[in-house]
PDB file of C-alpha atoms and ligand atoms in Angstrom:
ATOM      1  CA  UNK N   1      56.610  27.198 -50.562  1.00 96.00           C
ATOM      2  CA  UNK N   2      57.324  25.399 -53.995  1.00 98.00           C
ATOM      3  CA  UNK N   3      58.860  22.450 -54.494  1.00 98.00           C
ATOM      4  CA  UNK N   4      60.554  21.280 -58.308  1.00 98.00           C
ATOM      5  CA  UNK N   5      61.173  17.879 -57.382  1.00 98.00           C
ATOM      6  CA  UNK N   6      63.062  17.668 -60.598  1.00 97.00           C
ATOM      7  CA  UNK N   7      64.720  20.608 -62.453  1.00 97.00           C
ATOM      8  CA  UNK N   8      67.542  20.577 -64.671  1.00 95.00           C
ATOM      9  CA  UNK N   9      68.097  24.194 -64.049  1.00 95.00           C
ATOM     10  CA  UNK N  10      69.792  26.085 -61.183  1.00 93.00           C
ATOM     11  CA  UNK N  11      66.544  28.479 -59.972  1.00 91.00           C
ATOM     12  CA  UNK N  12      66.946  30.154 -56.942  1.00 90.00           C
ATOM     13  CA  UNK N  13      64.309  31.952 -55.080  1.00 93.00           C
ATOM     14  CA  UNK N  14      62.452  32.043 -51.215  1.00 93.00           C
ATOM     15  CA  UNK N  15      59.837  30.289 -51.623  1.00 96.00           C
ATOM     16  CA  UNK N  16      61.288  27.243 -53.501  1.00 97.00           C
ATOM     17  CA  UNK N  17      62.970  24.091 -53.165  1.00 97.00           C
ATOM     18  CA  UNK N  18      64.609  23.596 -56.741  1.00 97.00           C
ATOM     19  CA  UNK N  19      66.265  19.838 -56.184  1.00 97.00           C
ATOM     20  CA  UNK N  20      68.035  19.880 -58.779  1.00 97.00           C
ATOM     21  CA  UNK N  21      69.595  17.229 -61.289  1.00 97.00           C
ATOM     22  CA  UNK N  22      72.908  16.985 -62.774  1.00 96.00           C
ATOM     23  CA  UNK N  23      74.174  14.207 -64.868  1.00 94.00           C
ATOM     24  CA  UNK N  24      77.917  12.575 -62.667  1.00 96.00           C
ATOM     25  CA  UNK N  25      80.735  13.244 -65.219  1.00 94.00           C
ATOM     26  CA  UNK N  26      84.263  12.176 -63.629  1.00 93.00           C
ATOM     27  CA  UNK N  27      85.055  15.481 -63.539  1.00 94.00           C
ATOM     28  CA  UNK N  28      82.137  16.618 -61.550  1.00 96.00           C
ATOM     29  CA  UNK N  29      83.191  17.951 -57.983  1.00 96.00           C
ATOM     30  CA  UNK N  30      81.617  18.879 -54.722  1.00 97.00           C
ATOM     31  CA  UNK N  31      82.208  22.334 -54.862  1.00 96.00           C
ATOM     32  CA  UNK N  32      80.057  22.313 -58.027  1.00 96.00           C
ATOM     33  CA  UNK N  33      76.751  20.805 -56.061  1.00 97.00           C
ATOM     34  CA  UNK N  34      73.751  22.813 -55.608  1.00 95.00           C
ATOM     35  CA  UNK N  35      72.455  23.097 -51.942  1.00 92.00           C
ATOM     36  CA  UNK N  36      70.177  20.084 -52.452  1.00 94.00           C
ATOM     37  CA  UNK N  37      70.709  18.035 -55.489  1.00 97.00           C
ATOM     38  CA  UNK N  38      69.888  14.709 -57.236  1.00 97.00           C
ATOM     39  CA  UNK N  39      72.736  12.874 -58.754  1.00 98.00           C
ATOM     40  CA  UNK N  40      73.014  10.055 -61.134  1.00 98.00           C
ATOM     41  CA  UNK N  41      73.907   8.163 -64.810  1.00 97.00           C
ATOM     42  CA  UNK N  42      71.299   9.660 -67.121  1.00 95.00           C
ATOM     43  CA  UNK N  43      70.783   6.768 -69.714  1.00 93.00           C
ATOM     44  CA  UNK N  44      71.210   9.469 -72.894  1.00 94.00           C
ATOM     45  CA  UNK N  45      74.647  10.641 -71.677  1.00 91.00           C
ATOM     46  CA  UNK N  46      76.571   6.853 -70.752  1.00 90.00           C
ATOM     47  CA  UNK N  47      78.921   6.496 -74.102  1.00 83.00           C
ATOM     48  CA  UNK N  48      81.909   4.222 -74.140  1.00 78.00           C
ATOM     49  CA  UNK N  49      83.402   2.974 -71.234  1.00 79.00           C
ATOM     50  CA  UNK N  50      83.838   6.661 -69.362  1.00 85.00           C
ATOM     51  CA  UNK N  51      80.666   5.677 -67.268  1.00 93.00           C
ATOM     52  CA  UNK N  52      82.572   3.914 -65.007  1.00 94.00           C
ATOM     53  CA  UNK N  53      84.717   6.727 -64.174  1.00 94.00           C
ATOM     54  CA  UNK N  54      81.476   8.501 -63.832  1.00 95.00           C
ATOM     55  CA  UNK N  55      79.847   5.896 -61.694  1.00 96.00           C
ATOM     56  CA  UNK N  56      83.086   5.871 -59.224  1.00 97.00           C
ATOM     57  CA  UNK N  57      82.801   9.726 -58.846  1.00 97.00           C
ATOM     58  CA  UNK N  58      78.941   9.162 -57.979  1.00 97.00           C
ATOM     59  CA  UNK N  59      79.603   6.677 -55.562  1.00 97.00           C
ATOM     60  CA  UNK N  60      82.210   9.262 -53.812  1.00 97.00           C
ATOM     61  CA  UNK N  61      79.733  12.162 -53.997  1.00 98.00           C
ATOM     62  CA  UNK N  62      76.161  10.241 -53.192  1.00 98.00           C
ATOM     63  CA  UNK N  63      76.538  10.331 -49.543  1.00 95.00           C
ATOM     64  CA  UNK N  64      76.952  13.954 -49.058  1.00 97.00           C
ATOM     65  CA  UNK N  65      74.449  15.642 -47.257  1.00 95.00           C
ATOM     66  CA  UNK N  66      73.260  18.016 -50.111  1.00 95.00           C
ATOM     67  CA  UNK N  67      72.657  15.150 -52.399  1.00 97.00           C
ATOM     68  CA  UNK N  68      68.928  13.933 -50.972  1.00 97.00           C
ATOM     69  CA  UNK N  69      68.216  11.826 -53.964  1.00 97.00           C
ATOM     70  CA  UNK N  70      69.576   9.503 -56.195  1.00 98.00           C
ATOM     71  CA  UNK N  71      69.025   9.834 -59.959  1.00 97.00           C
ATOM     72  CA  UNK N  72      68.055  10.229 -62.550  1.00 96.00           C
ATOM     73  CA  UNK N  73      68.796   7.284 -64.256  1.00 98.00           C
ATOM     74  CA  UNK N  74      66.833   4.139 -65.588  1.00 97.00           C
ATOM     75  CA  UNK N  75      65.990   2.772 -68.848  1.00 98.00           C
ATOM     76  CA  UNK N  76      65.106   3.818 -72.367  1.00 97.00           C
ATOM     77  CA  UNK N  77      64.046   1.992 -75.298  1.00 97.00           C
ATOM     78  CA  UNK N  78      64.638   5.293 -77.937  1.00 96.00           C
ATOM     79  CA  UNK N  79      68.335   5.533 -77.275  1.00 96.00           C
ATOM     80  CA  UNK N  80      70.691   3.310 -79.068  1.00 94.00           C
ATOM     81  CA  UNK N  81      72.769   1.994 -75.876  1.00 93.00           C
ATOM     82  CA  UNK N  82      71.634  -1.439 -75.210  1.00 95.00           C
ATOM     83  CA  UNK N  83      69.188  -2.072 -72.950  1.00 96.00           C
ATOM     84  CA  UNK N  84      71.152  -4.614 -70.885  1.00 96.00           C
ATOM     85  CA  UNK N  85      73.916  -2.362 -70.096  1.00 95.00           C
ATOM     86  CA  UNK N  86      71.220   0.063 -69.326  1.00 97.00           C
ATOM     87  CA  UNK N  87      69.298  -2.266 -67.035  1.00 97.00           C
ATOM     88  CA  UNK N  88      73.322  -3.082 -65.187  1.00 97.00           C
ATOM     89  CA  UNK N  89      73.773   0.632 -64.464  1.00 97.00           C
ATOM     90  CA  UNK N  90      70.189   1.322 -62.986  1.00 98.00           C
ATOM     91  CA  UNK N  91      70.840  -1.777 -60.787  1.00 98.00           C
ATOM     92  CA  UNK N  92      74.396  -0.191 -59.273  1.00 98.00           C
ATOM     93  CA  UNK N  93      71.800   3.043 -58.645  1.00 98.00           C
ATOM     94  CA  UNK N  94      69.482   0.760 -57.160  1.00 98.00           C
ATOM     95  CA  UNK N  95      72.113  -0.442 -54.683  1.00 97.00           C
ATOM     96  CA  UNK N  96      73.297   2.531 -53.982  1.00 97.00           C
ATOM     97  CA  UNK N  97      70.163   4.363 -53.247  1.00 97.00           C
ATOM     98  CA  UNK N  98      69.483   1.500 -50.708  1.00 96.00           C
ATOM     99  CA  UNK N  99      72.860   1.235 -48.954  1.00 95.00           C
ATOM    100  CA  UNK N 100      72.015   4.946 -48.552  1.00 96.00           C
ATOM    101  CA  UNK N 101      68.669   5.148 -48.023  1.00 95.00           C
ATOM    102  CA  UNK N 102      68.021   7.953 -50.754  1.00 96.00           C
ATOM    103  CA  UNK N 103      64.926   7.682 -52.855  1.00 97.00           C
ATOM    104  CA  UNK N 104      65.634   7.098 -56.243  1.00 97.00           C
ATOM    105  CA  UNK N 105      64.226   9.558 -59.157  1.00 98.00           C
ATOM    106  CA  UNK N 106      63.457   7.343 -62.542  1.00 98.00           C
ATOM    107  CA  UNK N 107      62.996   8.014 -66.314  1.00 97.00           C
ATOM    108  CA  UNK N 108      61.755   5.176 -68.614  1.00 97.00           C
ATOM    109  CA  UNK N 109      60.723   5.149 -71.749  1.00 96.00           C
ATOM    110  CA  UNK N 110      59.062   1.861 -72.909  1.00 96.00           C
ATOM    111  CA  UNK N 111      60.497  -0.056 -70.247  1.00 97.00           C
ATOM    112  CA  UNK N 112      57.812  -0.408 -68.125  1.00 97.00           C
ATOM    113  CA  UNK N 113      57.398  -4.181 -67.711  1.00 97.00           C
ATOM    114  CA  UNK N 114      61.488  -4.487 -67.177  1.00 97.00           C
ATOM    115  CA  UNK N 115      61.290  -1.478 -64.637  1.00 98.00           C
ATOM    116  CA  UNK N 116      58.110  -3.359 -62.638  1.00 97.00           C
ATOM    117  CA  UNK N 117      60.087  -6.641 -62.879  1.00 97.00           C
ATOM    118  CA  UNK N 118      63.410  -4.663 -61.246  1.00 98.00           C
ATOM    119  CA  UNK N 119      61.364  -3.707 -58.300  1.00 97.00           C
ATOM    120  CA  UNK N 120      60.056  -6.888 -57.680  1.00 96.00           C
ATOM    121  CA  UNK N 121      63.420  -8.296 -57.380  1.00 96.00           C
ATOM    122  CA  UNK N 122      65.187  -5.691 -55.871  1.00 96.00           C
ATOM    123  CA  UNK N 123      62.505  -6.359 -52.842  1.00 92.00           C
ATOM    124  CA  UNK N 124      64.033  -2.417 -52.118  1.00 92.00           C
ATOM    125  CA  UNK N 125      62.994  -0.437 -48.962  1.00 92.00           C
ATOM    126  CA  UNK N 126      63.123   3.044 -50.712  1.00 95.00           C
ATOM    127  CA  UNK N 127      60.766   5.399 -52.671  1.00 97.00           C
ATOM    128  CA  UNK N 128      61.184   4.715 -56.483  1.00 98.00           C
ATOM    129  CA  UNK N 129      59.873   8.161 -58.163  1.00 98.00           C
ATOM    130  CA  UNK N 130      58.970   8.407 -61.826  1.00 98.00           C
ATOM    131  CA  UNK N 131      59.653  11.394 -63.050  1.00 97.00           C
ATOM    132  CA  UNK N 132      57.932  13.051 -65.875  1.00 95.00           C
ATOM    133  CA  UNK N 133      55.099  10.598 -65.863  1.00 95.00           C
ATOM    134  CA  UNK N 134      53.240  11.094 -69.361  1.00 94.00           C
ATOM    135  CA  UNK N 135      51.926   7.234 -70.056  1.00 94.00           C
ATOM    136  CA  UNK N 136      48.141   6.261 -70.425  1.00 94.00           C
ATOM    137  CA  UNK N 137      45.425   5.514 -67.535  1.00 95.00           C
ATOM    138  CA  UNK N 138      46.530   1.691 -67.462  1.00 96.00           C
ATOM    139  CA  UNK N 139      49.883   2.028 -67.152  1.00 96.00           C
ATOM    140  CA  UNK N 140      49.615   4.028 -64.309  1.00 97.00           C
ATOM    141  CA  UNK N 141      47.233   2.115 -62.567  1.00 97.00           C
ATOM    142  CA  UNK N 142      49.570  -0.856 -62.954  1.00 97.00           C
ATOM    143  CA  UNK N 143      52.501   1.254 -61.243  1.00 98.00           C
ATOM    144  CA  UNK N 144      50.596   2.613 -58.348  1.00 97.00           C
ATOM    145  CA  UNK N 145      50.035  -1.343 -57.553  1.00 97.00           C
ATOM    146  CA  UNK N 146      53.315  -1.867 -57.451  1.00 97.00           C
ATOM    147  CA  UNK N 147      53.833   1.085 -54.987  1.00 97.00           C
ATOM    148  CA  UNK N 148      55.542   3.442 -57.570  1.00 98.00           C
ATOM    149  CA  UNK N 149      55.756   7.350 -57.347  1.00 98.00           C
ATOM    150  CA  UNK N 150      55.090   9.905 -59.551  1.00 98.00           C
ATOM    151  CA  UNK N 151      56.365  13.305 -60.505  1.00 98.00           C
ATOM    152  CA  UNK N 152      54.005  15.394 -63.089  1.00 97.00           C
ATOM    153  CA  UNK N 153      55.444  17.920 -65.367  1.00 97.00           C
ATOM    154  CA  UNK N 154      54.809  19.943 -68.421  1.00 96.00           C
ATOM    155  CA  UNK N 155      52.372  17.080 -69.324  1.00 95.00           C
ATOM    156  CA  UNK N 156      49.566  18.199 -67.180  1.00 96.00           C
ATOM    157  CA  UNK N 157      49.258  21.263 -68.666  1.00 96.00           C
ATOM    158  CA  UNK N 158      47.560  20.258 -71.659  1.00 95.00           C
ATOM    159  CA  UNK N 159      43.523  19.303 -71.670  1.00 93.00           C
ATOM    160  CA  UNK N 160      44.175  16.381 -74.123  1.00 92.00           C
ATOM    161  CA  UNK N 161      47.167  15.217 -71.280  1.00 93.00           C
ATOM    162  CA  UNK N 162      47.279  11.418 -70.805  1.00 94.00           C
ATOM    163  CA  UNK N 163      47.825  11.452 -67.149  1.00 95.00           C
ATOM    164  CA  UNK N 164      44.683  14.447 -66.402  1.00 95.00           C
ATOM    165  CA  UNK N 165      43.196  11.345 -64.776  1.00 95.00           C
ATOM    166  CA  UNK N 166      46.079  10.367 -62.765  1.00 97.00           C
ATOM    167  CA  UNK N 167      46.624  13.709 -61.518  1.00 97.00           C
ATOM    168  CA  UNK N 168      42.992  13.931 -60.352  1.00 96.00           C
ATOM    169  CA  UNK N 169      42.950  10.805 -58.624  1.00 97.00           C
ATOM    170  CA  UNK N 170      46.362  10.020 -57.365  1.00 98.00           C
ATOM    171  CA  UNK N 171      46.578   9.676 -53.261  1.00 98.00           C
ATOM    172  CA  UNK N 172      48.113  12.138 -51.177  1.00 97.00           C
ATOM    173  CA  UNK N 173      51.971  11.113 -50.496  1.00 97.00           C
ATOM    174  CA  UNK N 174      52.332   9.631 -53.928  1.00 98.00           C
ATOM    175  CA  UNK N 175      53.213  12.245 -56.214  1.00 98.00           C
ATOM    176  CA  UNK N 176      55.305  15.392 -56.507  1.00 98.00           C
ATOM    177  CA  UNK N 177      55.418  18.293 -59.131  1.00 98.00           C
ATOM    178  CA  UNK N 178      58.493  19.208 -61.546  1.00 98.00           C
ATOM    179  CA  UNK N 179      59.428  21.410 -64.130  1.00 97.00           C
ATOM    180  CA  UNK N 180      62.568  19.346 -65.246  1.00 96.00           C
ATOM    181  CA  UNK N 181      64.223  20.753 -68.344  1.00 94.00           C
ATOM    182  CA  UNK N 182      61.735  23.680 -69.143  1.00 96.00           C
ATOM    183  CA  UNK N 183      62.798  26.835 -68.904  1.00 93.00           C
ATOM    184  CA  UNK N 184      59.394  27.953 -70.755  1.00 96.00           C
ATOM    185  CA  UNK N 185      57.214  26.902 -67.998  1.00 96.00           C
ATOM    186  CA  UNK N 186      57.263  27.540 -64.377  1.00 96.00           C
ATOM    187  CA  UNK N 187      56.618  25.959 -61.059  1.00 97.00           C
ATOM    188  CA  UNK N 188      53.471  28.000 -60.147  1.00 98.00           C
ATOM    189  CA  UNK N 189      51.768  27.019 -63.559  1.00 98.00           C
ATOM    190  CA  UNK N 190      52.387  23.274 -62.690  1.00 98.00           C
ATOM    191  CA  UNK N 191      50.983  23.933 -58.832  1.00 98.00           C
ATOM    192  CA  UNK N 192      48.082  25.450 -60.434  1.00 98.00           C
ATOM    193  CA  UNK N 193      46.850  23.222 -63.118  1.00 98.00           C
ATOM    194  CA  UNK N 194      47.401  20.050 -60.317  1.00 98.00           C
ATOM    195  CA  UNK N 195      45.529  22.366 -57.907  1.00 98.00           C
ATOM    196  CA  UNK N 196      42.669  23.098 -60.331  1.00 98.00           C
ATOM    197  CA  UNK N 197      42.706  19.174 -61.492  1.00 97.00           C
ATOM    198  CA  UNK N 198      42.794  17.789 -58.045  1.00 98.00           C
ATOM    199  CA  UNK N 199      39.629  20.346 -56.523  1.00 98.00           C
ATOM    200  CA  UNK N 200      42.312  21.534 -53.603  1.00 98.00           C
ATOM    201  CA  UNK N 201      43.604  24.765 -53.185  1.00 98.00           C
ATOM    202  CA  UNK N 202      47.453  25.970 -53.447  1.00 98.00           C
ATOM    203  CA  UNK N 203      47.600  26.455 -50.303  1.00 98.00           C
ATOM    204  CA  UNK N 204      46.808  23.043 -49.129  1.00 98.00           C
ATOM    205  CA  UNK N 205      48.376  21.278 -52.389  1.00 98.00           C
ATOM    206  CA  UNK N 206      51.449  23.213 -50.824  1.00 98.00           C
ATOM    207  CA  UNK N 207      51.117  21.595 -47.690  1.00 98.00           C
ATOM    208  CA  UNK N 208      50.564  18.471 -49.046  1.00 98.00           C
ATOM    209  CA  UNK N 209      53.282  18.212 -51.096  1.00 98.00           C
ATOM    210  CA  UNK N 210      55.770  19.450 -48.297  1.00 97.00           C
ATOM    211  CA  UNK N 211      54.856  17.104 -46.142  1.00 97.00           C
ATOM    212  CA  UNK N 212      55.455  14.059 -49.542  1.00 98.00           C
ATOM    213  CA  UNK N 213      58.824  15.974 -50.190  1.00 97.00           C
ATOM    214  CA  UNK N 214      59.729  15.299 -45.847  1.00 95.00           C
ATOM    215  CA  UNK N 215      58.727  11.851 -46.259  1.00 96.00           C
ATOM    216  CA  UNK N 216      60.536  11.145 -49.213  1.00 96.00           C
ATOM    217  CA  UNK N 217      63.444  12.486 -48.539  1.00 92.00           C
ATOM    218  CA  UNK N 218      63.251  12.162 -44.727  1.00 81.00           C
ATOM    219  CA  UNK N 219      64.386  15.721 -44.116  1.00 54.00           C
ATOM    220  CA  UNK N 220      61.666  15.809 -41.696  1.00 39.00           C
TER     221      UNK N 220
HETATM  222 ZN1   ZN I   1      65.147  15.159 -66.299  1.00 68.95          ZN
END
């Protein structure tokens, strides 16, 4: 069994668990959920004022059973939106996620030190998960400390990959595997390469990572 922790896609077959992603519009309904989504305020798509729409419809939909994780949303330095209003809307996920005890899934882009300093302060019970983790040797050190998770992607793929290191080296239970918007890579190639990088086989990496997705999620 598979897992894509983080897929923007809807990819259906037996032996995987696609959790996938989808951005809350107001218009967004139940009936349009996946079997086992993630749902959140993506920082690239909050324009205007129609957020808060959006955010009410998320807080109506989070709680359903299908919806195992909260995100993604979180901060970004490329985007024009200011960063406060960014760092107000990852704090309602924040809440959220811990009034419902659903891990939350995280992109940053050079907002590190602001994203370290929110979990210090949130003092929050649940898993925070970086997703797409593509940041140097330091930087990653720095967020395992503060008892961070990872998802790898695409990234590893490559031999001149920032985070070969981290994917070596990272502990059991702290990191899961994604193909989020790709639809030119696949699942397998991701298991493999980590596989390959970490000395385990699929097999066991498959194990392993069931048993981080359970955890996580607390479906088991
Ligand atoms: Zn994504």
């Amino acid at each position: 069994m598979f897992i894509d922790f983080h897929s923007h896609h809807d990819r259906q077959s037996p032996n995987l668990i696609n959790l996938q992603t989808l951005h809350v519009t107001p218009e967004l309904q139940e009936s349009d959920l996946p079997n086992i989504c993630s749902l959140g305020l993506h920082p690239w798509f909050v324009q205007g004022s129609s957020w808060e729409d959006a955010w009410i419809n998320l807080k109506a939909l989070a709680n359903l059973s299908q919806v195992v994780v909260i995100g993604e949303c979180g901060l970004d330095r490329n985007i024009d939106l200011p960063l406060e209003l960014q760092i107000a809307i990852f704090k309602k996920h924040i809440e959220l996620a811990e009034e419902l005890q659903k891990p939350l899934v995280i992109h940053c882009v050079r907002a590190f030190a602001e994203l370290i300093a929110l979990k210090k302060d949130a003092k929050s019970s649940i898993p925070w998960i970086i997703h797409g983790f593509n940041k140097k040797e330091e930087v990653f050190q720095q967020l395992l400390k503060h008892d961070f998770y990872f998802s790898f992607g695409a990234v590893i793929l490559s031999d001149l990959s920032p985070v070969i290191k981290a994917i070596a080296t990272i502990p059991n239970g702290k990191f899961l595997l994604e193909t989020d918007d790709r639809t030119d890579i696949t699942i397998e190639q991701i298991y493999n390469r980590a596989a390959t990088l970490r000395q385990v086989t699929i097999e066991m990496l498959q194990t392993q990572l069931i048993e981080t997705y359970g955890k996580l999620t607390r479906l088991s």
